[in-house]
Amino acid sequence: NAGVTQTPKFQVLKTGQSMTLQCAQDMNHNSMYWYRQDPGMGLRLIYYSASEGTTDKGEVPNGYNVSRLNKREFSLRLESAAPSQTSVYFCATHPQDGELFFGEGSRLTVL
Amino acid sequence: DAKTTQPTSMDCAEGRAANLPCNHSTISGNEYVYWYRQIHSQGPQYIIHGLKNNETNEMASLIITEDRKSSTLILPHATLRDTAVYYCIVRGSNSGYALNFGKGTSLLVTP
């Protein structure tokens, strides 16, 4: 029972390259979230999905796209990576009216 | 959701109680106070939450003032492993989880 699994854990990109961060949860929760955390900063919400087939923008959605592939998986795509997207990305989920469970993070560096 | 104010950093001696304050003066009647912590490089971890009564679990105690405008997270016997950033978050019972994690309080537990 892994909880929330994020892949890859580390990635280095060049400016303009694209990539997808994957998140999968095995807790059968409806809601899933993508946050980013910059050095010395708190977490900021990028996108979230309240249920399969729905997605909504968070605080900092520009430069990102998301896909809620099914109930288990919620992916975050960077179409044309920029140095400003260098960050640690966290995926999270929660049960109905419960607390958030986070993955271990994906550390992205854009050169 | 109401905003919160926390001190930037705090120190605590190992074995002593760590008392982390949080101000949420604009909290409304249906908003809960949540606490999470983030140990270096890991995903945030849920600690405790409450509405208006004091709460206790195996990790910590949460004391909410009668007017609900502030709260204190208490780690009764801090250990070195409690060194982390602690986030106080206010969330409405009917709102989503687009939580504003802010910058939190960086707690350093010293030997």
mmCIF file of C-alpha atoms in Angstrom, chain B residues 4-7 19-25 27 32-35 48 50-54 61-74 87-90:
data_model
loop_
_atom_site.group_PDB
_atom_site.id
_atom_site.type_symbol
_atom_site.label_atom_id
_atom_site.label_comp_id
_atom_site.label_asym_id
_atom_site.label_seq_id
_atom_site.Cartn_x
_atom_site.Cartn_y
_atom_site.Cartn_z
ATOM 1 C CA THR B 4 -3.328 32.787 9.223
ATOM 2 C CA THR B 5 -0.280 34.412 10.801
ATOM 3 C CA GLN B 6 2.549 32.381 12.297
ATOM 4 C CA PRO B 7 5.997 33.283 13.602
ATOM 5 C CA ASN B 19 4.097 25.623 21.720
ATOM 6 C CA LEU B 20 3.463 26.924 18.218
ATOM 7 C CA PRO B 21 1.026 29.845 17.955
ATOM 8 C CA CYS B 22 -1.233 30.763 15.061
ATOM 9 C CA ASN B 23 -3.469 33.780 14.608
ATOM 10 C CA HIS B 24 -6.605 33.497 12.491
ATOM 11 C CA SER B 25 -8.615 36.527 13.519
ATOM 12 C CA ILE B 27 -11.966 32.800 10.966
ATOM 13 C CA TYR B 32 -11.608 24.369 10.921
ATOM 14 C CA VAL B 33 -8.011 24.903 12.020
ATOM 15 C CA TYR B 34 -5.622 22.345 10.526
ATOM 16 C CA TRP B 35 -1.972 21.748 11.307
ATOM 17 C CA ILE B 48 -4.314 17.495 13.870
ATOM 18 C CA GLY B 50 -10.191 21.179 15.306
ATOM 19 C CA LEU B 51 -13.228 23.418 15.142
ATOM 20 C CA LYS B 52 -13.666 24.958 18.584
ATOM 21 C CA ASN B 53 -12.881 22.339 21.191
ATOM 22 C CA ASN B 54 -9.390 21.385 22.197
ATOM 23 C CA SER B 61 -2.581 18.807 21.186
ATOM 24 C CA LEU B 62 -4.482 21.697 19.657
ATOM 25 C CA ILE B 63 -5.730 24.496 21.868
ATOM 26 C CA ILE B 64 -8.205 26.902 20.269
ATOM 27 C CA THR B 65 -9.151 30.080 22.114
ATOM 28 C CA GLU B 66 -12.755 30.644 23.047
ATOM 29 C CA ASP B 67 -13.176 33.382 20.436
ATOM 30 C CA ARG B 68 -11.443 31.072 17.910
ATOM 31 C CA LYS B 69 -9.189 33.882 16.719
ATOM 32 C CA SER B 70 -6.018 32.051 17.616
ATOM 33 C CA SER B 71 -4.756 28.578 18.378
ATOM 34 C CA THR B 72 -1.667 26.805 19.690
ATOM 35 C CA LEU B 73 -0.206 23.515 18.595
ATOM 36 C CA ILE B 74 1.533 21.751 21.447
ATOM 37 C CA TYR B 87 1.783 25.020 8.837
ATOM 38 C CA CYS B 88 -1.419 26.353 10.361
ATOM 39 C CA ILE B 89 -4.287 26.376 7.869
ATOM 40 C CA VAL B 90 -7.912 27.391 8.110
#
